[in-house]
Amino acid sequence: MSQVVHAETIVGEGVALSGRLEAKHNIQINGTFVGEIVAEGDVVVGVEGEVDAPIHARNATIAGTVNGDVNVVSELEILSTGKVFGNISAKTLSIKPGGILSGSSIMHGKTDDQNIVKPTFET
Amino acid sequence: MNTLIIFNATAKRARFLKNRIKNQLRLLDIEGRFVEVHKKGEATKIVSSALDKNITSIIAIGGDGLIHDIVQQIVGTHITLAIIPIGKTNLLAHMLGIHDWKTGCLTLKNGEQAAIDVGSIDDHYFTSSVEIAPKIEPKKTLIARMTQKEVGKFYPGTISVSSDQNDFSIQTDIASISISPHPFKKGGISFDFLADQLLHIMVKSRPVGTHKRPVNSIIQGNKITVDTKGSLTIWADGEQIGKTPATITVIPEGLRVVRKKG
C-alpha cells in the first residue's frame, strides 16, 4: 500500500467505478471510470486508467485514456502514453512525444484570439 | 464532575496494574465510582444504567474491547471518554496520543477534550475500523490485519458510496474491505484527522495483469453500502457483528474524548 499522508482517492487497476466523484483532495484513476470527476486537488489518470468522463481539477496528468473534456485551473500534462479525446482548457499544456490530444484547447490568461487552438494530433 | 471509572479485570495487565493505577488516580485527586467488569458486554450494561445518573465522564481502564463496549452507549451524548490503556490492543488510545497507562493517568489532568468521528453499522458503533472479508479470524490489531497474508479468494461485489457531493458505485472482485472514520496511511490509520466527517474505505481487489498482490483502492464518503455475491463476514473494531450486505455511515464528531495535548 502506498503511503497516504493526506486523504486521497485511488481507484485501483481493474476496478470499475461509475458515478460522480467530487473531492477536495487528489484523485488517481488506475482502473476505469464513467461519470464525472471534480477535484479541488490534482487528477492523475494512470497508464492503465480509462476515463469516460469530463474532468475538472487543479492540475491533471494523463498517462492513460480520457474520453471527455478536461478543464484544469493550472497545468495539464499528457504523457507519452496519454490520450485525450475531448476539449481541454488549462493555463499551461504539455504533451510529451507519443501523447495524443484530439480536440480543441483553450489556454487561460491569453487574449481571445490566442485562446482557440486548432485540434492537435501528436504521435 | 461525576465520573464513572470502569476497570477491565480481564485485561492483559489488569492484575499487575490495578493497585498502581488506583494509587496514581489518588495522587492526581481523580475521584469517581470504581467498577470492575469481568466479561464482555458487562461494561455496556453498566454504562447504560449509569446514563440517567448524570455522569459526565467515563475513565476506561482496559483495551479496545472495553472501549468498544462503552462506546456503544455514549456516542452522541455529552459524556467524555478518557482511556488508561492496559489491554492487548489499544488502538483508540494510541490515536489519542496515549501510549501507556502512565500517560493515560496524566492525560486525565493535563489532556484536552476533542470530538472524533465514529462509524455506525446496523446500530453498532466503531471507532477504528470495520473489516469485511471471508470468514477467517482476522489478526487482532488493525496493522496486523491490514498486512496479513491474503486468502486468495475474491467475491464479486458492489460498493455504493454517497456523500454531499459524491454518488458513485464500484464493481470489483473483492478480497477484503476496510472502512475507518480516519484516513489510511502506510501500516495503519492516520492519527492526524480525528474529525474530517468522512469514512475512508480501502478495497483490496483481484490483481490484474502481472500483479500478484491484490490491488488497493482508496475512496471516501459519508455513507457506504456493500453488497457481495456470497456473504462476507463483518468485524467492527475486531468484534464479529454480521454479514454483508451492510450499510455504514459516519457520525461526525460523535464521540467526546480526552486526548494528550500537543
Coordinates of C-alpha atoms in Angstrom, one line a residue:
Chain A
M1 CA 0.0 0.0 0.0
S2 CA 1.4 3.4 -0.9
Q3 CA 1.6 5.9 1.9
V4 CA -1.3 8.3 2.1
V5 CA -0.5 11.2 4.3
H6 CA -3.5 13.3 3.3
A7 CA -6.8 12.0 2.2
E8 CA -6.6 10.8 -1.3
T9 CA -8.8 8.8 -3.7
I10 CA -7.2 6.0 -5.6
V11 CA -9.1 3.7 -8.0
G12 CA -7.0 0.6 -8.4
E13 CA -6.2 -1.2 -11.6
G14 CA -9.0 -3.4 -12.8
V15 CA -11.6 -1.6 -10.6
A16 CA -14.6 -0.1 -12.3
L17 CA -16.2 3.0 -10.8
S18 CA -19.2 4.8 -12.1
G19 CA -21.0 8.0 -11.0
R20 CA -20.0 11.4 -9.8
L21 CA -16.7 11.7 -7.9
E22 CA -16.0 15.0 -6.2
A23 CA -13.1 15.5 -3.8
K24 CA -11.2 18.3 -2.1
H25 CA -8.0 16.3 -2.5
N26 CA -6.1 14.4 -5.2
I27 CA -7.7 11.6 -7.3
Q28 CA -5.8 8.9 -9.0
I29 CA -7.6 6.6 -11.5
N30 CA -5.7 3.4 -12.5
G31 CA -8.9 1.5 -13.3
T32 CA -12.0 2.5 -15.3
F33 CA -14.3 5.4 -14.5
V34 CA -17.5 6.5 -16.1
G35 CA -19.3 9.7 -15.0
E36 CA -17.9 13.0 -13.8
I37 CA -14.7 13.9 -11.9
V38 CA -14.4 17.1 -9.9
A39 CA -11.3 17.7 -7.8
E40 CA -10.0 20.7 -5.9
G41 CA -6.7 18.9 -6.0
D42 CA -4.9 17.1 -8.8
V43 CA -6.1 14.3 -11.0
V44 CA -3.8 11.6 -12.3
V45 CA -5.0 9.0 -14.9
G46 CA -2.6 6.1 -14.7
V47 CA -1.2 4.2 -17.7
E48 CA -3.9 1.5 -17.4
G49 CA -6.6 4.1 -16.5
E50 CA -9.6 4.6 -18.7
V51 CA -11.8 7.6 -18.0
D52 CA -15.1 8.2 -19.8
A53 CA -16.0 11.5 -18.1
P54 CA -15.3 15.2 -18.0
I55 CA -12.6 16.1 -15.6
H56 CA -12.4 19.3 -13.6
A57 CA -9.3 19.7 -11.5
R58 CA -6.4 22.0 -10.3
N59 CA -3.8 20.1 -12.3
A60 CA -4.1 16.9 -14.3
T61 CA -1.6 14.3 -15.5
I62 CA -2.9 11.9 -18.2
A63 CA -0.9 8.7 -18.8
G64 CA -4.0 6.6 -19.7
T65 CA -7.0 7.4 -21.8
V66 CA -9.6 10.1 -21.3
N67 CA -12.8 10.3 -23.3
G68 CA -14.2 13.7 -22.2
D69 CA -13.3 17.3 -21.7
V70 CA -10.5 18.2 -19.3
N71 CA -10.7 21.6 -17.6
V72 CA -7.9 22.4 -15.2
V73 CA -7.1 25.6 -13.3
S74 CA -3.4 25.3 -13.9
E75 CA -1.4 22.6 -15.7
L76 CA -2.4 19.8 -17.9
E77 CA 0.2 17.2 -18.8
I78 CA -0.3 14.5 -21.3
L79 CA 2.4 11.9 -21.0
S80 CA 3.8 9.7 -23.9
T81 CA 1.2 7.0 -23.2
G82 CA -1.7 9.5 -22.6
K83 CA -4.6 10.0 -24.9
V84 CA -7.3 12.7 -24.5
F85 CA -10.3 12.6 -26.8
G86 CA -12.1 15.9 -25.9
N87 CA -11.6 19.6 -25.5
I88 CA -9.3 20.9 -22.9
S89 CA -8.8 24.2 -21.1
A90 CA -5.7 24.9 -19.0
K91 CA -3.2 27.6 -18.1
T92 CA -0.3 25.5 -19.4
L93 CA -0.4 22.4 -21.5
S94 CA 2.4 20.0 -22.2
I95 CA 2.2 16.9 -24.4
K96 CA 5.1 14.5 -24.4
P97 CA 6.1 12.8 -27.6
G98 CA 3.7 10.0 -28.3
G99 CA 0.9 11.7 -26.3
I100 CA -2.4 12.4 -28.1
L101 CA -4.8 15.3 -27.8
S102 CA -7.8 15.1 -30.1
G103 CA -9.9 18.2 -29.5
S104 CA -9.7 21.9 -29.2
S105 CA -7.8 23.6 -26.4
I106 CA -8.3 26.9 -24.6
M107 CA -5.4 28.4 -22.7
H108 CA -6.3 30.6 -19.7
G109 CA -4.6 34.0 -19.4
K110 CA -4.4 34.6 -23.2
T111 CA -6.3 37.0 -25.4
D112 CA -9.4 35.7 -27.1
D113 CA -7.6 35.4 -30.5
Q114 CA -4.9 33.3 -28.9
N115 CA -7.3 31.2 -26.8
I116 CA -8.5 28.9 -29.5
V117 CA -6.0 26.4 -30.7
K118 CA -6.8 24.1 -33.5
P119 CA -7.1 20.4 -32.7
T120 CA -3.7 18.9 -32.2
F121 CA -2.6 15.4 -33.0
E122 CA 0.8 14.4 -31.9
T123 CA 2.2 10.9 -32.0
Chain B
M1 CA -17.7 16.2 37.7
N2 CA -19.5 12.9 38.0
T3 CA -17.1 10.2 36.9
L4 CA -17.5 6.5 36.3
I5 CA -14.3 4.5 36.3
I6 CA -14.6 1.1 34.6
F7 CA -11.7 -1.3 35.1
N8 CA -11.5 -4.4 32.9
A9 CA -10.3 -7.1 35.4
T10 CA -9.6 -9.5 32.5
A11 CA -7.4 -7.1 30.6
K12 CA -3.9 -8.3 29.7
R13 CA -2.1 -6.4 32.5
A14 CA -5.1 -5.9 34.9
R15 CA -3.8 -7.8 37.9
F16 CA -0.4 -6.3 37.7
L17 CA -1.5 -2.7 37.3
K18 CA -4.8 -2.5 39.3
N19 CA -3.4 -1.1 42.6
R20 CA -0.7 1.0 40.8
I21 CA -3.4 2.8 38.7
K22 CA -5.6 3.3 41.8
N23 CA -2.8 4.9 43.6
Q24 CA -1.9 7.1 40.7
L25 CA -5.5 8.3 40.4
R26 CA -5.5 9.0 44.1
L27 CA -2.3 11.1 43.8
L28 CA -3.9 13.0 41.0
D29 CA -7.0 13.7 43.0
I30 CA -9.2 11.9 40.5
E31 CA -12.3 10.6 42.0
G32 CA -15.2 8.5 40.7
R33 CA -17.2 5.4 41.2
F34 CA -14.8 2.5 40.5
V35 CA -16.4 -0.6 38.9
E36 CA -14.8 -3.8 37.8
V37 CA -16.0 -5.8 34.8
H38 CA -15.2 -9.4 34.2
K39 CA -16.9 -10.4 30.9
K40 CA -17.7 -9.0 27.5
G41 CA -20.8 -6.8 27.4
E42 CA -20.8 -6.1 31.1
A43 CA -19.5 -2.5 30.6
T44 CA -22.3 -1.8 28.1
K45 CA -24.9 -2.6 30.7
I46 CA -23.1 -0.7 33.5
V47 CA -22.9 2.4 31.3
S48 CA -26.5 2.1 30.2
S49 CA -27.7 2.0 33.8
A50 CA -25.5 5.0 34.6
L51 CA -26.7 7.2 31.9
D52 CA -29.6 8.6 33.9
K53 CA -27.3 9.3 36.9
N54 CA -25.8 12.4 35.2
I55 CA -22.4 11.0 34.7
T56 CA -20.2 13.5 32.8
S57 CA -17.2 11.4 32.1
I58 CA -16.0 7.7 31.9
I59 CA -12.5 6.6 32.6
A60 CA -12.0 3.3 30.8
I61 CA -9.1 1.2 32.1
G62 CA -8.6 -1.6 29.6
G63 CA -8.1 -2.3 25.9
D64 CA -10.1 -1.9 22.7
G65 CA -12.7 -4.5 23.8
L66 CA -13.7 -2.4 26.8
I67 CA -13.7 0.8 24.8
H68 CA -16.0 -0.9 22.2
D69 CA -18.5 -1.9 24.9
I70 CA -18.6 1.6 26.4
V71 CA -18.8 3.5 23.1
Q72 CA -22.0 1.7 22.2
Q73 CA -23.8 3.7 24.9
I74 CA -22.2 7.1 24.8
V75 CA -22.0 8.1 21.1
G76 CA -23.9 11.3 20.6
T77 CA -24.1 12.1 24.4
H78 CA -22.3 14.8 26.4
I79 CA -20.2 12.1 28.2
T80 CA -16.5 12.4 27.7
L81 CA -14.4 9.2 27.4
A82 CA -10.9 9.0 28.9
I83 CA -8.7 6.0 28.5
I84 CA -6.0 4.3 30.5
P85 CA -4.7 1.6 28.1
I86 CA -3.8 -1.8 29.7
G87 CA -5.2 -4.1 27.0
K88 CA -3.7 -6.3 24.4
T89 CA -4.7 -3.8 21.7
N90 CA -5.2 -0.1 22.5
L91 CA -5.8 1.5 19.1
L92 CA -8.1 4.3 20.1
A93 CA -5.7 5.2 23.0
H94 CA -2.8 5.4 20.6
M95 CA -4.8 7.5 18.2
L96 CA -5.3 10.0 21.1
G97 CA -1.6 10.0 21.8
I98 CA -1.9 7.8 24.9
H99 CA 0.6 5.0 24.5
D100 CA 0.9 3.7 28.1
W101 CA -1.1 3.6 31.3
K102 CA 1.0 6.3 33.0
T103 CA 0.4 8.7 30.1
G104 CA -3.3 7.8 30.4
C105 CA -3.3 8.8 34.0
L106 CA -1.5 12.1 33.4
T107 CA -3.7 12.9 30.4
L108 CA -6.7 12.9 32.8
K109 CA -5.2 16.0 34.4
N110 CA -3.3 17.6 31.5
G111 CA -5.1 16.4 28.4
E112 CA -7.6 18.3 26.2
Q113 CA -11.1 17.4 25.1
A114 CA -11.8 16.6 21.5
A115 CA -14.7 15.3 19.5
I116 CA -13.9 12.5 17.0
D117 CA -15.8 10.9 14.2
V118 CA -17.2 7.4 14.7
G119 CA -18.7 4.9 12.3
S120 CA -22.1 3.2 12.6
I121 CA -23.1 -0.1 11.1
D122 CA -26.5 -1.6 11.9
D123 CA -26.8 0.4 15.2
H124 CA -23.3 -0.8 16.1
Y125 CA -20.7 1.9 16.6
F126 CA -17.0 1.6 15.8
T127 CA -14.1 3.9 16.5
S128 CA -11.2 2.4 14.5
S129 CA -12.4 0.2 11.6
V130 CA -14.8 -2.2 10.1
E131 CA -13.3 -5.2 8.2
I132 CA -15.3 -7.1 5.6
A133 CA -13.7 -10.3 4.5
P134 CA -14.2 -14.0 4.1
K135 CA -14.8 -15.7 7.4
I136 CA -11.3 -16.1 8.7
E137 CA -10.4 -14.9 12.2
P138 CA -8.6 -11.7 11.5
K139 CA -5.4 -10.8 13.4
K140 CA -6.2 -8.7 16.4
T141 CA -4.5 -5.4 15.6
L142 CA -5.5 -3.3 12.7
I143 CA -2.0 -3.1 11.4
A144 CA -1.6 -6.8 11.5
R145 CA -5.0 -7.3 9.8
M146 CA -4.1 -4.9 7.0
T147 CA -0.8 -6.6 6.3
Q148 CA -1.8 -10.2 6.9
K149 CA -1.4 -12.7 4.1
E150 CA -4.3 -12.7 1.6
V151 CA -6.6 -15.7 1.5
G152 CA -6.6 -15.7 -2.3
K153 CA -10.4 -15.7 -2.8
F154 CA -12.3 -12.9 -4.5
Y155 CA -16.0 -12.1 -4.3
P156 CA -17.8 -10.1 -7.0
G157 CA -19.3 -7.1 -5.2
T158 CA -20.7 -3.6 -5.5
I159 CA -19.8 -0.8 -3.2
S160 CA -22.1 2.2 -3.3
V161 CA -20.7 5.4 -1.9
S162 CA -22.6 8.6 -1.3
S163 CA -21.8 12.0 0.4
D164 CA -22.9 15.6 0.0
Q165 CA -21.1 15.8 -3.4
N166 CA -20.5 12.2 -4.4
D167 CA -22.7 9.4 -5.6
F168 CA -20.9 6.5 -7.2
S169 CA -20.6 2.8 -7.2
I170 CA -17.7 0.4 -7.6
Q171 CA -17.8 -3.0 -9.2
T172 CA -14.9 -5.3 -8.5
D173 CA -13.8 -8.7 -7.3
I174 CA -13.3 -8.1 -3.6
A175 CA -10.7 -9.8 -1.4
S176 CA -11.4 -7.5 1.6
I177 CA -12.7 -4.1 2.6
S178 CA -11.5 -1.9 5.5
I179 CA -13.6 1.1 6.5
S180 CA -12.5 3.7 9.0
P181 CA -13.6 7.1 10.2
H182 CA -9.9 8.1 9.9
P183 CA -7.7 8.2 6.8
F184 CA -5.4 5.3 6.0
K185 CA -1.7 5.6 5.8
K186 CA 1.2 3.2 5.5
G187 CA 0.8 0.4 8.1
G188 CA -2.4 1.6 9.7
I189 CA -4.7 4.6 10.0
S190 CA -3.7 8.2 10.4
F191 CA -3.9 9.9 13.8
D192 CA -3.9 13.4 12.2
F193 CA -7.6 13.6 11.1
L194 CA -9.8 12.8 14.1
A195 CA -12.8 14.6 12.6
D196 CA -12.9 15.0 8.9
Q197 CA -16.5 13.8 8.7
L198 CA -15.7 11.1 6.2
L199 CA -15.5 7.4 6.1
H200 CA -12.3 6.1 4.4
I201 CA -12.6 2.9 2.5
M202 CA -9.8 0.6 1.4
V203 CA -10.8 -2.1 -1.1
K204 CA -8.5 -4.9 -1.9
S205 CA -9.4 -6.4 -5.3
R206 CA -8.3 -9.2 -7.6
P207 CA -4.9 -8.4 -9.1
V208 CA -4.7 -7.7 -12.8
G209 CA -2.0 -8.3 -15.4
T210 CA 1.3 -9.3 -13.9
H211 CA 0.4 -8.1 -10.4
K212 CA 0.4 -10.8 -7.8
R213 CA -0.8 -8.9 -4.8
P214 CA -4.4 -7.6 -4.6
V215 CA -5.0 -4.1 -5.9
N216 CA -5.8 -1.3 -3.4
S217 CA -8.4 1.3 -4.0
I218 CA -9.0 4.1 -1.5
I219 CA -12.2 6.2 -1.6
Q220 CA -14.2 8.4 0.8
G221 CA -17.8 9.1 1.5
N222 CA -20.4 9.6 4.2
K223 CA -22.5 6.5 3.5
I224 CA -21.3 3.2 2.1
T225 CA -23.4 0.2 1.1
V226 CA -21.5 -3.1 0.5
D227 CA -23.3 -5.9 -1.4
T228 CA -21.4 -9.0 -2.4
K229 CA -22.2 -12.2 -4.3
G230 CA -21.9 -14.6 -1.4
S231 CA -21.9 -13.2 2.1
L232 CA -18.7 -11.8 3.6
T233 CA -18.2 -11.5 7.4
I234 CA -18.1 -8.1 9.1
W235 CA -16.0 -7.2 12.1
A236 CA -16.3 -3.9 13.8
D237 CA -13.3 -3.0 16.0
G238 CA -12.3 -6.6 15.9
E239 CA -15.8 -7.9 17.0
Q240 CA -17.7 -10.1 14.6
I241 CA -21.1 -8.4 14.1
G242 CA -22.7 -9.8 11.0
K243 CA -22.6 -10.4 7.3
T244 CA -23.0 -8.4 4.0
P245 CA -25.0 -6.7 2.7
A246 CA -24.4 -3.8 5.1
T247 CA -24.7 0.0 5.2
I248 CA -22.1 2.0 7.1
T249 CA -22.4 5.7 7.9
V250 CA -20.2 8.3 9.7
I251 CA -21.4 10.2 12.7
P252 CA -19.4 13.4 12.6
E253 CA -17.8 14.3 16.0
G254 CA -20.0 11.6 17.6
L255 CA -17.6 10.8 20.5
R256 CA -16.1 13.1 23.0
V257 CA -12.7 12.0 24.2
V258 CA -9.7 13.2 26.2
R259 CA -6.5 13.2 24.3
K260 CA -2.9 14.1 25.0
K261 CA -2.2 17.8 24.4
G262 CA 0.1 18.8 21.6

